[in-house]
mmCIF file of C-alpha atoms in Angstrom:
data_model
loop_
_atom_site.group_PDB
_atom_site.id
_atom_site.type_symbol
_atom_site.label_atom_id
_atom_site.label_comp_id
_atom_site.label_asym_id
_atom_site.label_seq_id
_atom_site.Cartn_x
_atom_site.Cartn_y
_atom_site.Cartn_z
ATOM 1 C CA MET A 1 -10.472 -24.472 -10.152
ATOM 2 C CA ASN A 2 -8.917 -24.886 -13.583
ATOM 3 C CA CYS A 3 -10.294 -25.355 -17.112
ATOM 4 C CA ALA A 4 -10.414 -29.123 -16.818
ATOM 5 C CA THR A 5 -12.401 -29.011 -13.592
ATOM 6 C CA VAL A 6 -14.947 -26.541 -14.929
ATOM 7 C CA GLY A 7 -15.213 -28.565 -18.112
ATOM 8 C CA ALA A 8 -15.849 -31.726 -16.125
ATOM 9 C CA VAL A 9 -18.466 -30.004 -14.002
ATOM 10 C CA THR A 10 -20.211 -28.696 -17.107
ATOM 11 C CA GLN A 11 -20.081 -32.085 -18.819
ATOM 12 C CA ALA A 12 -21.573 -33.688 -15.740
ATOM 13 C CA GLY A 13 -24.623 -31.545 -16.423
ATOM 14 C CA ARG A 14 -24.340 -29.114 -13.515
ATOM 15 C CA ARG A 15 -25.335 -25.535 -14.269
ATOM 16 C CA PRO A 16 -22.278 -23.486 -15.163
ATOM 17 C CA GLY A 17 -23.887 -20.781 -13.045
ATOM 18 C CA GLY A 18 -23.189 -22.645 -9.803
ATOM 19 C CA SER A 19 -21.525 -20.717 -6.984
ATOM 20 C CA GLY A 20 -18.243 -22.548 -7.712
ATOM 21 C CA THR A 21 -18.141 -21.105 -11.203
ATOM 22 C CA ARG A 22 -18.969 -17.610 -9.959
ATOM 23 C CA ALA A 23 -16.270 -17.899 -7.308
ATOM 24 C CA ALA A 24 -13.765 -19.049 -9.950
ATOM 25 C CA ILE A 25 -14.680 -16.070 -12.160
ATOM 26 C CA LEU A 26 -14.314 -13.589 -9.264
ATOM 27 C CA ALA A 27 -11.009 -15.140 -8.176
ATOM 28 C CA ALA A 28 -9.664 -14.960 -11.738
ATOM 29 C CA ALA A 29 -10.935 -11.382 -12.084
ATOM 30 C CA ARG A 30 -9.221 -10.265 -8.871
ATOM 31 C CA GLU A 31 -5.978 -11.902 -9.967
ATOM 32 C CA GLN A 32 -6.073 -10.345 -13.432
ATOM 33 C CA PHE A 33 -7.073 -6.880 -12.159
ATOM 34 C CA ALA A 34 -4.313 -7.069 -9.539
ATOM 35 C CA ASP A 35 -1.650 -8.264 -11.978
ATOM 36 C CA LYS A 36 -2.516 -6.156 -14.991
ATOM 37 C CA GLY A 37 -4.520 -3.263 -13.587
ATOM 38 C CA TYR A 38 -8.038 -2.422 -14.698
ATOM 39 C CA GLY A 39 -6.949 -1.414 -18.195
ATOM 40 C CA GLY A 40 -4.755 -4.433 -18.833
ATOM 41 C CA ALA A 41 -7.266 -7.098 -17.783
ATOM 42 C CA SER A 42 -9.922 -8.197 -20.273
ATOM 43 C CA LEU A 43 -13.041 -10.354 -20.036
ATOM 44 C CA ARG A 44 -11.287 -12.721 -22.467
ATOM 45 C CA THR A 45 -8.182 -13.258 -20.300
ATOM 46 C CA ILE A 46 -10.307 -13.469 -17.138
ATOM 47 C CA ALA A 47 -12.546 -16.054 -18.811
ATOM 48 C CA ALA A 48 -9.504 -18.046 -19.914
ATOM 49 C CA ALA A 49 -8.048 -17.976 -16.384
ATOM 50 C CA ALA A 50 -11.376 -19.092 -14.893
ATOM 51 C CA GLY A 51 -11.845 -21.741 -17.572
ATOM 52 C CA VAL A 52 -15.203 -20.401 -18.745
ATOM 53 C CA ASP A 53 -16.605 -18.719 -21.840
ATOM 54 C CA PRO A 54 -16.413 -14.894 -21.909
ATOM 55 C CA GLY A 55 -20.130 -14.909 -22.730
ATOM 56 C CA LEU A 56 -20.826 -16.548 -19.376
ATOM 57 C CA ILE A 57 -19.069 -13.717 -17.543
ATOM 58 C CA ARG A 58 -21.086 -11.177 -19.527
ATOM 59 C CA HIS A 59 -24.235 -13.115 -18.680
ATOM 60 C CA PHE A 60 -23.475 -13.105 -14.927
ATOM 61 C CA TYR A 61 -21.836 -9.737 -14.464
ATOM 62 C CA GLY A 62 -22.501 -7.592 -17.535
ATOM 63 C CA SER A 63 -19.576 -5.332 -18.400
ATOM 64 C CA LYS A 64 -15.973 -5.397 -17.231
ATOM 65 C CA ASP A 65 -16.826 -2.485 -14.953
ATOM 66 C CA ASP A 66 -19.650 -4.469 -13.325
ATOM 67 C CA LEU A 67 -17.325 -7.439 -12.875
ATOM 68 C CA PHE A 68 -14.784 -5.132 -11.278
ATOM 69 C CA ALA A 69 -17.445 -3.892 -8.846
ATOM 70 C CA ALA A 70 -18.339 -7.491 -7.974
ATOM 71 C CA ALA A 71 -14.668 -8.310 -7.414
ATOM 72 C CA LEU A 72 -14.542 -5.480 -4.852
ATOM 73 C CA GLU A 73 -17.316 -7.079 -2.814
ATOM 74 C CA VAL A 74 -15.062 -8.334 -0.055
ATOM 75 C CA PRO A 75 -13.938 -4.860 0.971
ATOM 76 C CA GLU A 76 -17.608 -3.902 1.066
ATOM 77 C CA GLU A 77 -18.211 -6.800 3.468
ATOM 78 C CA MET A 78 -15.166 -5.630 5.395
ATOM 79 C CA ALA A 79 -16.466 -2.056 5.361
ATOM 80 C CA GLU A 80 -19.702 -3.288 6.890
ATOM 81 C CA LEU A 81 -17.870 -5.120 9.680
ATOM 82 C CA MET A 82 -15.733 -2.043 10.306
ATOM 83 C CA VAL A 83 -18.716 0.297 10.317
ATOM 84 C CA ARG A 84 -20.367 -1.921 12.923
ATOM 85 C CA ALA A 85 -17.200 -1.933 15.076
ATOM 86 C CA LEU A 86 -16.600 1.804 14.671
ATOM 87 C CA THR A 87 -20.103 2.864 15.641
ATOM 88 C CA GLY A 88 -20.167 0.833 18.867
ATOM 89 C CA HIS A 89 -19.995 2.134 22.449
ATOM 90 C CA PRO A 90 -17.059 4.512 23.087
ATOM 91 C CA ASP A 91 -15.686 2.353 25.929
ATOM 92 C CA GLY A 92 -13.072 -0.002 24.529
ATOM 93 C CA LEU A 93 -13.829 1.233 21.018
ATOM 94 C CA GLY A 94 -10.173 1.327 19.894
ATOM 95 C CA GLU A 95 -9.580 -2.264 20.880
ATOM 96 C CA ARG A 96 -12.797 -3.554 19.299
ATOM 97 C CA VAL A 97 -12.066 -1.733 16.040
ATOM 98 C CA LEU A 98 -8.491 -3.007 15.902
ATOM 99 C CA ARG A 99 -9.569 -6.588 16.706
ATOM 100 C CA ALA A 100 -12.253 -6.503 14.009
ATOM 101 C CA TYR A 101 -9.745 -5.161 11.474
ATOM 102 C CA LEU A 102 -7.063 -7.744 12.276
ATOM 103 C CA ALA A 103 -9.668 -10.544 12.211
ATOM 104 C CA VAL A 104 -10.662 -9.569 8.664
ATOM 105 C CA TRP A 105 -7.060 -9.608 7.470
ATOM 106 C CA GLU A 106 -6.379 -12.901 9.243
ATOM 107 C CA ASP A 107 -9.415 -14.634 7.728
ATOM 108 C CA PRO A 108 -8.055 -16.557 4.714
ATOM 109 C CA ALA A 109 -11.365 -16.179 2.863
ATOM 110 C CA MET A 110 -11.047 -12.386 3.026
ATOM 111 C CA ALA A 111 -7.297 -11.812 3.020
ATOM 112 C CA GLY A 112 -6.700 -13.028 -0.554
ATOM 113 C CA PRO A 113 -9.404 -10.904 -2.163
ATOM 114 C CA LEU A 114 -8.453 -7.921 0.043
ATOM 115 C CA LEU A 115 -4.839 -8.185 -1.025
ATOM 116 C CA ALA A 116 -5.922 -8.336 -4.667
ATOM 117 C CA VAL A 117 -8.000 -5.199 -4.226
ATOM 118 C CA VAL A 118 -5.109 -3.357 -2.550
ATOM 119 C CA ARG A 119 -2.819 -4.448 -5.413
ATOM 120 C CA SER A 120 -5.340 -3.218 -7.980
ATOM 121 C CA ALA A 121 -5.841 0.085 -6.187
ATOM 122 C CA VAL A 122 -2.103 0.717 -5.959
ATOM 123 C CA THR A 123 -1.517 0.032 -9.639
ATOM 124 C CA SER A 124 -4.737 1.251 -11.251
ATOM 125 C CA GLU A 125 -6.224 4.714 -10.883
ATOM 126 C CA ARG A 126 -9.667 3.324 -11.666
ATOM 127 C CA ALA A 127 -9.415 0.772 -8.875
ATOM 128 C CA ALA A 128 -8.118 3.456 -6.497
ATOM 129 C CA GLU A 129 -11.123 5.587 -7.404
ATOM 130 C CA ARG A 130 -13.515 2.748 -6.542
ATOM 131 C CA LEU A 131 -11.752 2.111 -3.230
ATOM 132 C CA ARG A 132 -11.862 5.841 -2.412
ATOM 133 C CA THR A 133 -15.591 5.905 -3.129
ATOM 134 C CA LEU A 134 -16.164 2.792 -1.040
ATOM 135 C CA ILE A 135 -14.179 4.082 1.938
ATOM 136 C CA GLY A 136 -15.668 7.553 1.540
ATOM 137 C CA ALA A 137 -19.257 6.400 1.235
ATOM 138 C CA ARG A 138 -19.313 3.586 3.762
ATOM 139 C CA LEU A 139 -16.767 4.507 6.401
ATOM 140 C CA LEU A 140 -16.692 8.289 6.443
ATOM 141 C CA ALA A 141 -20.377 8.967 5.770
ATOM 142 C CA GLU A 142 -21.659 6.325 8.185
ATOM 143 C CA VAL A 143 -18.970 6.455 10.856
ATOM 144 C CA ALA A 144 -17.974 10.121 11.048
ATOM 145 C CA PRO A 145 -21.334 11.401 12.365
ATOM 146 C CA HIS A 146 -20.956 9.102 15.390
ATOM 147 C CA LEU A 147 -17.601 10.645 16.286
ATOM 148 C CA GLY A 148 -18.521 14.265 16.931
ATOM 149 C CA PRO A 149 -17.520 17.527 15.218
ATOM 150 C CA ASP A 150 -14.150 16.299 13.889
ATOM 151 C CA GLY A 151 -15.583 12.885 13.067
ATOM 152 C CA ASP A 152 -14.324 12.869 9.488
ATOM 153 C CA VAL A 153 -10.718 13.539 10.561
ATOM 154 C CA ARG A 154 -11.004 10.953 13.376
ATOM 155 C CA ALA A 155 -12.366 8.319 10.983
ATOM 156 C CA GLY A 156 -9.849 9.188 8.261
ATOM 157 C CA ILE A 157 -6.782 9.112 10.510
ATOM 158 C CA THR A 158 -7.985 5.895 12.128
ATOM 159 C CA ALA A 159 -8.414 4.326 8.682
ATOM 160 C CA ALA A 160 -4.930 5.543 7.717
ATOM 161 C CA HIS A 161 -3.357 4.019 10.830
ATOM 162 C CA LEU A 162 -5.189 0.706 10.313
ATOM 163 C CA MET A 163 -4.134 0.664 6.652
ATOM 164 C CA GLY A 164 -0.516 1.185 7.709
ATOM 165 C CA ILE A 165 -0.701 -1.765 10.104
ATOM 166 C CA ALA A 166 -2.140 -3.990 7.346
ATOM 167 C CA VAL A 167 0.385 -2.862 4.729
ATOM 168 C CA SER A 168 3.258 -3.402 7.158
ATOM 169 C CA ARG A 169 2.053 -6.699 8.637
ATOM 170 C CA TYR A 170 0.229 -8.444 5.777
ATOM 171 C CA VAL A 171 1.311 -6.818 2.490
ATOM 172 C CA PHE A 172 4.996 -5.877 2.811
ATOM 173 C CA ARG A 173 5.417 -8.129 5.884
ATOM 174 C CA VAL A 174 8.047 -5.890 7.467
ATOM 175 C CA GLU A 175 9.521 -7.127 10.743
ATOM 176 C CA PRO A 176 9.021 -6.859 13.643
ATOM 177 C CA VAL A 177 5.398 -5.861 12.916
ATOM 178 C CA ALA A 178 4.773 -8.825 10.587
ATOM 179 C CA SER A 179 5.294 -11.431 13.294
ATOM 180 C CA LEU A 180 4.534 -9.329 16.358
ATOM 181 C CA ASP A 181 2.263 -11.182 18.786
ATOM 182 C CA ARG A 182 -1.287 -10.072 18.052
ATOM 183 C CA GLU A 183 -2.021 -9.189 21.693
ATOM 184 C CA VAL A 184 1.161 -7.105 21.954
ATOM 185 C CA LEU A 185 0.163 -5.278 18.764
ATOM 186 C CA ILE A 186 -3.300 -4.647 20.176
ATOM 187 C CA GLY A 187 -1.803 -3.523 23.484
ATOM 188 C CA VAL A 188 0.414 -0.993 21.707
ATOM 189 C CA CYS A 189 -2.007 0.331 19.077
ATOM 190 C CA ALA A 190 -5.501 0.057 20.609
ATOM 191 C CA PRO A 191 -4.969 3.026 22.975
ATOM 192 C CA VAL A 192 -3.907 5.165 19.992
ATOM 193 C CA ILE A 193 -6.945 4.123 17.935
ATOM 194 C CA GLN A 194 -9.090 4.846 20.997
ATOM 195 C CA ALA A 195 -7.521 8.317 21.301
ATOM 196 C CA TYR A 196 -7.957 9.060 17.579
ATOM 197 C CA LEU A 197 -11.620 8.065 17.805
ATOM 198 C CA THR A 198 -12.633 9.534 21.157
ATOM 199 C CA GLY A 199 -9.792 11.509 22.790
ATOM 200 C CA PRO A 200 -8.714 15.137 22.474
ATOM 201 C CA LEU A 201 -7.621 15.601 18.868
ATOM 202 C CA GLY A 202 -4.148 17.035 18.297
ATOM 203 C CA ARG A 203 -2.384 19.685 20.307
ATOM 204 C CA ASN A 204 -4.943 22.442 20.008
ATOM 205 C CA MET B 1 12.826 12.139 -21.833
ATOM 206 C CA ASN B 2 11.594 10.185 -24.846
ATOM 207 C CA CYS B 3 13.306 8.247 -27.646
ATOM 208 C CA ALA B 4 13.625 11.271 -29.894
ATOM 209 C CA THR B 5 15.316 13.344 -27.193
ATOM 210 C CA VAL B 6 17.806 10.645 -26.298
ATOM 211 C CA GLY B 7 18.497 10.058 -30.006
ATOM 212 C CA ALA B 8 19.126 13.745 -30.569
ATOM 213 C CA VAL B 9 21.443 13.935 -27.588
ATOM 214 C CA THR B 10 23.426 10.969 -28.881
ATOM 215 C CA GLN B 11 23.598 12.349 -32.405
ATOM 216 C CA ALA B 12 24.865 15.655 -31.088
ATOM 217 C CA GLY B 13 27.897 13.709 -29.907
ATOM 218 C CA ARG B 14 27.260 13.794 -26.182
ATOM 219 C CA ARG B 15 28.169 10.646 -24.253
ATOM 220 C CA PRO B 16 25.157 8.377 -23.949
ATOM 221 C CA GLY B 17 26.328 7.825 -20.388
ATOM 222 C CA GLY B 18 25.321 11.344 -19.339
ATOM 223 C CA SER B 19 23.244 11.697 -16.196
ATOM 224 C CA GLY B 20 20.183 12.472 -18.347
ATOM 225 C CA THR B 21 20.413 9.062 -19.979
ATOM 226 C CA ARG B 22 20.910 7.315 -16.670
ATOM 227 C CA ALA B 23 17.919 9.183 -15.243
ATOM 228 C CA ALA B 24 15.825 8.169 -18.264
ATOM 229 C CA ILE B 25 16.839 4.527 -17.802
ATOM 230 C CA LEU B 26 16.002 4.587 -14.075
ATOM 231 C CA ALA B 27 12.673 6.311 -14.705
ATOM 232 C CA ALA B 28 11.766 3.754 -17.376
ATOM 233 C CA ALA B 29 12.893 0.908 -15.101
ATOM 234 C CA ARG B 30 10.729 2.131 -12.198
ATOM 235 C CA GLU B 31 7.747 2.491 -14.481
ATOM 236 C CA GLN B 32 8.183 -0.979 -15.993
ATOM 237 C CA PHE B 33 8.840 -2.668 -12.629
ATOM 238 C CA ALA B 34 5.792 -0.894 -11.170
ATOM 239 C CA ASP B 35 3.528 -1.751 -14.100
ATOM 240 C CA LYS B 36 4.651 -5.305 -14.784
ATOM 241 C CA GLY B 37 6.313 -6.430 -11.585
ATOM 242 C CA TYR B 38 9.905 -7.641 -11.415
ATOM 243 C CA GLY B 39 9.187 -10.772 -13.434
ATOM 244 C CA GLY B 40 7.240 -9.045 -16.197
ATOM 245 C CA ALA B 41 9.730 -6.246 -16.893
ATOM 246 C CA SER B 42 12.715 -6.960 -19.138
ATOM 247 C CA LEU B 43 15.883 -5.048 -20.005
ATOM 248 C CA ARG B 44 14.566 -4.991 -23.589
ATOM 249 C CA THR B 45 11.250 -3.266 -22.726
ATOM 250 C CA ILE B 46 12.971 -0.918 -20.277
ATOM 251 C CA ALA B 47 15.526 -0.013 -22.964
ATOM 252 C CA ALA B 48 12.739 0.612 -25.473
ATOM 253 C CA ALA B 49 10.873 2.848 -23.003
ATOM 254 C CA ALA B 50 14.048 4.813 -22.246
ATOM 255 C CA GLY B 51 14.971 5.039 -25.926
ATOM 256 C CA VAL B 52 18.374 3.398 -25.474
ATOM 257 C CA ASP B 53 20.060 0.169 -26.478
ATOM 258 C CA PRO B 54 19.670 -2.756 -24.014
ATOM 259 C CA GLY B 55 23.463 -3.131 -24.160
ATOM 260 C CA LEU B 56 23.833 0.359 -22.699
ATOM 261 C CA ILE B 57 21.723 -0.621 -19.684
ATOM 262 C CA ARG B 58 23.851 -3.747 -19.212
ATOM 263 C CA HIS B 59 26.947 -1.608 -19.506
ATOM 264 C CA PHE B 60 25.747 0.852 -16.828
ATOM 265 C CA TYR B 61 23.908 -1.417 -14.442
ATOM 266 C CA GLY B 62 24.835 -5.040 -15.194
ATOM 267 C CA SER B 63 21.925 -7.429 -14.664
ATOM 268 C CA LYS B 64 18.210 -6.755 -14.299
ATOM 269 C CA ASP B 65 18.646 -7.362 -10.574
ATOM 270 C CA ASP B 66 21.339 -4.678 -10.347
ATOM 271 C CA LEU B 67 19.125 -2.274 -12.288
ATOM 272 C CA PHE B 68 16.310 -3.052 -9.872
ATOM 273 C CA ALA B 69 18.589 -2.222 -6.934
ATOM 274 C CA ALA B 70 19.535 1.075 -8.581
ATOM 275 C CA ALA B 71 15.866 1.898 -9.171
ATOM 276 C CA LEU B 72 15.306 1.502 -5.407
ATOM 277 C CA GLU B 73 17.862 4.182 -4.647
ATOM 278 C CA VAL B 74 15.348 6.858 -3.758
ATOM 279 C CA PRO B 75 13.940 4.897 -0.813
ATOM 280 C CA GLU B 76 17.523 4.423 0.360
ATOM 281 C CA GLU B 77 17.964 8.213 0.254
ATOM 282 C CA MET B 78 14.631 8.483 2.074
ATOM 283 C CA ALA B 79 15.754 5.879 4.606
ATOM 284 C CA GLU B 80 18.847 7.970 5.299
ATOM 285 C CA LEU B 81 16.758 11.112 5.888
ATOM 286 C CA MET B 82 14.424 9.141 8.143
ATOM 287 C CA VAL B 83 17.267 7.562 10.095
ATOM 288 C CA ARG B 84 18.687 11.028 10.714
ATOM 289 C CA ALA B 85 15.282 12.332 11.893
ATOM 290 C CA LEU B 86 14.554 9.260 14.033
ATOM 291 C CA THR B 87 17.855 9.307 15.878
ATOM 292 C CA GLY B 88 17.602 12.962 16.889
ATOM 293 C CA HIS B 89 16.922 14.398 20.352
ATOM 294 C CA PRO B 90 13.815 12.918 22.055
ATOM 295 C CA ASP B 91 12.213 16.365 22.532
ATOM 296 C CA GLY B 92 9.902 17.029 19.594
ATOM 297 C CA LEU B 93 11.032 13.800 17.947
ATOM 298 C CA GLY B 94 7.551 12.799 16.722
ATOM 299 C CA GLU B 95 7.004 16.096 14.965
ATOM 300 C CA ARG B 96 10.454 16.140 13.348
ATOM 301 C CA VAL B 97 10.054 12.590 12.100
ATOM 302 C CA LEU B 98 6.591 13.258 10.683
ATOM 303 C CA ARG B 99 7.732 16.505 9.009
ATOM 304 C CA ALA B 100 10.716 14.754 7.436
ATOM 305 C CA TYR B 101 8.491 11.948 6.170
ATOM 306 C CA LEU B 102 5.853 14.269 4.684
ATOM 307 C CA ALA B 103 8.567 16.419 3.106
ATOM 308 C CA VAL B 104 9.953 13.386 1.272
ATOM 309 C CA TRP B 105 6.527 12.426 -0.079
ATOM 310 C CA GLU B 106 5.797 16.034 -1.069
ATOM 311 C CA ASP B 107 9.078 16.431 -2.956
ATOM 312 C CA PRO B 108 8.204 15.800 -6.627
ATOM 313 C CA ALA B 109 11.683 14.425 -7.305
ATOM 314 C CA MET B 110 11.180 11.717 -4.690
ATOM 315 C CA ALA B 111 7.411 11.101 -4.782
ATOM 316 C CA GLY B 112 7.332 9.588 -8.282
ATOM 317 C CA PRO B 113 10.111 7.060 -7.699
ATOM 318 C CA LEU B 114 8.747 6.274 -4.211
ATOM 319 C CA LEU B 115 5.307 5.583 -5.616
ATOM 320 C CA ALA B 116 6.841 3.317 -8.262
ATOM 321 C CA VAL B 117 8.701 1.390 -5.569
ATOM 322 C CA VAL B 118 5.534 0.996 -3.477
ATOM 323 C CA ARG B 119 3.687 -0.222 -6.582
ATOM 324 C CA SER B 120 6.448 -2.718 -7.323
ATOM 325 C CA ALA B 121 6.552 -3.958 -3.745
ATOM 326 C CA VAL B 122 2.792 -4.454 -3.627
ATOM 327 C CA THR B 123 2.697 -6.427 -6.863
ATOM 328 C CA SER B 124 6.031 -8.262 -6.821
ATOM 329 C CA GLU B 125 7.293 -10.498 -4.042
ATOM 330 C CA ARG B 126 10.868 -9.831 -5.126
ATOM 331 C CA ALA B 127 10.397 -6.081 -4.811
ATOM 332 C CA ALA B 128 8.699 -6.546 -1.432
ATOM 333 C CA GLU B 129 11.689 -8.587 -0.298
ATOM 334 C CA ARG B 130 14.075 -5.786 -1.273
ATOM 335 C CA LEU B 131 11.943 -3.177 0.498
ATOM 336 C CA ARG B 132 11.790 -5.387 3.616
ATOM 337 C CA THR B 133 15.562 -5.736 3.594
ATOM 338 C CA LEU B 134 16.017 -2.008 3.105
ATOM 339 C CA ILE B 135 13.613 -1.074 5.915
ATOM 340 C CA GLY B 136 14.998 -3.823 8.126
ATOM 341 C CA ALA B 137 18.634 -3.000 7.561
ATOM 342 C CA ARG B 138 18.496 0.782 7.560
ATOM 343 C CA LEU B 139 15.607 1.737 9.796
ATOM 344 C CA LEU B 140 15.360 -1.037 12.336
ATOM 345 C CA ALA B 141 19.051 -1.811 12.743
ATOM 346 C CA GLU B 142 20.151 1.829 12.913
ATOM 347 C CA VAL B 143 17.148 3.376 14.629
ATOM 348 C CA ALA B 144 15.959 0.749 17.100
ATOM 349 C CA PRO B 145 19.074 0.842 19.343
ATOM 350 C CA HIS B 146 18.418 4.558 19.971
ATOM 351 C CA LEU B 147 14.923 3.847 21.243
ATOM 352 C CA GLY B 148 15.567 1.649 24.257
ATOM 353 C CA PRO B 149 14.646 -1.956 25.070
ATOM 354 C CA ASP B 150 11.526 -2.103 22.858
ATOM 355 C CA GLY B 151 13.199 -0.067 20.147
ATOM 356 C CA ASP B 152 12.400 -2.515 17.364
ATOM 357 C CA VAL B 153 8.667 -2.462 18.151
ATOM 358 C CA ARG B 154 8.714 1.341 18.507
ATOM 359 C CA ALA B 155 10.491 1.767 15.162
ATOM 360 C CA GLY B 156 8.286 -0.826 13.448
ATOM 361 C CA ILE B 157 4.965 0.586 14.656
ATOM 362 C CA THR B 158 6.108 4.118 13.833
ATOM 363 C CA ALA B 159 7.054 2.988 10.319
ATOM 364 C CA ALA B 160 3.657 1.274 9.988
ATOM 365 C CA HIS B 161 1.782 4.419 11.043
ATOM 366 C CA LEU B 162 3.823 6.610 8.693
ATOM 367 C CA MET B 163 3.237 4.138 5.851
ATOM 368 C CA GLY B 164 -0.502 4.295 6.519
ATOM 369 C CA ILE B 165 -0.474 8.087 6.316
ATOM 370 C CA ALA B 166 1.405 7.959 2.990
ATOM 371 C CA VAL B 167 -0.833 5.255 1.509
ATOM 372 C CA SER B 168 -3.953 7.139 2.576
ATOM 373 C CA ARG B 169 -2.788 10.624 1.595
ATOM 374 C CA TYR B 170 -0.533 10.094 -1.436
ATOM 375 C CA VAL B 171 -1.273 6.635 -2.887
ATOM 376 C CA PHE B 172 -5.027 5.978 -2.482
ATOM 377 C CA ARG B 173 -5.718 9.689 -1.790
ATOM 378 C CA VAL B 174 -8.622 8.960 0.537
ATOM 379 C CA GLU B 175 -10.436 12.001 1.925
ATOM 380 C CA PRO B 176 -10.307 13.757 4.290
ATOM 381 C CA VAL B 177 -6.678 12.715 4.877
ATOM 382 C CA ALA B 178 -5.624 13.368 1.256
ATOM 383 C CA SER B 179 -6.347 17.091 1.435
ATOM 384 C CA LEU B 180 -6.062 17.612 5.170
ATOM 385 C CA ASP B 181 -4.036 20.717 5.987
ATOM 386 C CA ARG B 182 -0.482 19.583 6.644
ATOM 387 C CA GLU B 183 -0.254 21.415 9.990
ATOM 388 C CA VAL B 184 -3.542 19.879 11.171
ATOM 389 C CA LEU B 185 -2.243 16.439 10.194
ATOM 390 C CA ILE B 186 0.992 17.096 12.081
ATOM 391 C CA GLY B 187 -0.969 18.398 15.072
ATOM 392 C CA VAL B 188 -3.062 15.218 15.180
ATOM 393 C CA CYS B 189 -0.391 12.596 14.450
ATOM 394 C CA ALA B 190 2.898 14.004 15.803
ATOM 395 C CA PRO B 191 1.920 13.357 19.465
ATOM 396 C CA VAL B 192 1.137 9.732 18.576
ATOM 397 C CA ILE B 193 4.454 9.261 16.764
ATOM 398 C CA GLN B 194 6.158 10.882 19.755
ATOM 399 C CA ALA B 195 4.396 8.440 22.096
ATOM 400 C CA TYR B 196 5.263 5.427 19.940
ATOM 401 C CA LEU B 197 8.920 6.492 19.889
ATOM 402 C CA THR B 198 9.436 7.717 23.446
ATOM 403 C CA GLY B 199 6.321 7.185 25.620
ATOM 404 C CA PRO B 200 5.125 4.233 27.687
ATOM 405 C CA LEU B 201 4.485 1.419 25.220
ATOM 406 C CA GLY B 202 1.037 -0.180 25.329
ATOM 407 C CA ARG B 203 -1.105 -0.892 28.342
ATOM 408 C CA ASN B 204 1.376 -2.976 30.285
#
């Protein structure tokens, strides 16, 4: 959605607070945070990119920090899906977790925002801090207790391995992982995720 | 090294082509490419950050693209270390590879440049393309043939897992992986890397 479109919508008398406008603001925010980092993005440039007045963003989201939190909502949705997968029955857990994770990254509605959040977190310490808190609070606190005494290490290493698959396959798109058949990838990695989550941990 | 230092060195009559100046240019280039992406960084801003004349950068490195290639040199050095580790004897291969990888990320001289390259590759398609080529050419082409028929998948999945550990531990610094004792981390992950490199692959 560009300035002209938003202008037309507004002129047609529709509320500028429609979900299309909010989506345009969040999309512009993710793009600006990803490109310029938290410090470099401003409500003014985000408003310009979304084709709305900065006052409207303040009205919907409050401060830049609140907008940033709203822009991170997709990972929170993802975290919820992952928590559900991770706390399921131990049988076939590795495969279910890996399938849920790949499905999120392969859903176009989630992949774009996710990628923007990863970009922000890699380039901005503030964004990294938010992602840390999100992963820490949602995944480790809710998942770890289900995984026994070393649950935090199991959850953390699993998250690290999943992150590596996503970075390789969807962010850097390094071959052969980028175009590896999904079922082959699951066949190779699900047993490892299963072992990290439920098997004997390490050599000791 | 800042402008004043470089200026003083030049005034003292030392060649501006000393390794200190080159290091300052590369450091400034990595920072600018990481912050602004390949497209946003310019020889002019890099020169200003390094405290040298843009002509000097052109003299040393040629074009912006050549400078970018030079700024990626650390990963090439890392790739060489990893190739050496990955093509060693199969016994204890997983542990040696993981130790070599962690050692690179824990070496302050390499970690900074590596982080800058990761930042660039996440935010700039051109940088991602270079990293893909580097990983593809060095790791997959040189390592995969040592790993048998599925060598490319073994090398690729191993690289993905290692990347995930680095992103988790050194880039996003997500707990508990970020401060997990190095020997515990090796104890947990080395057997998996060993299995990816030399064990039965997947469930088939």
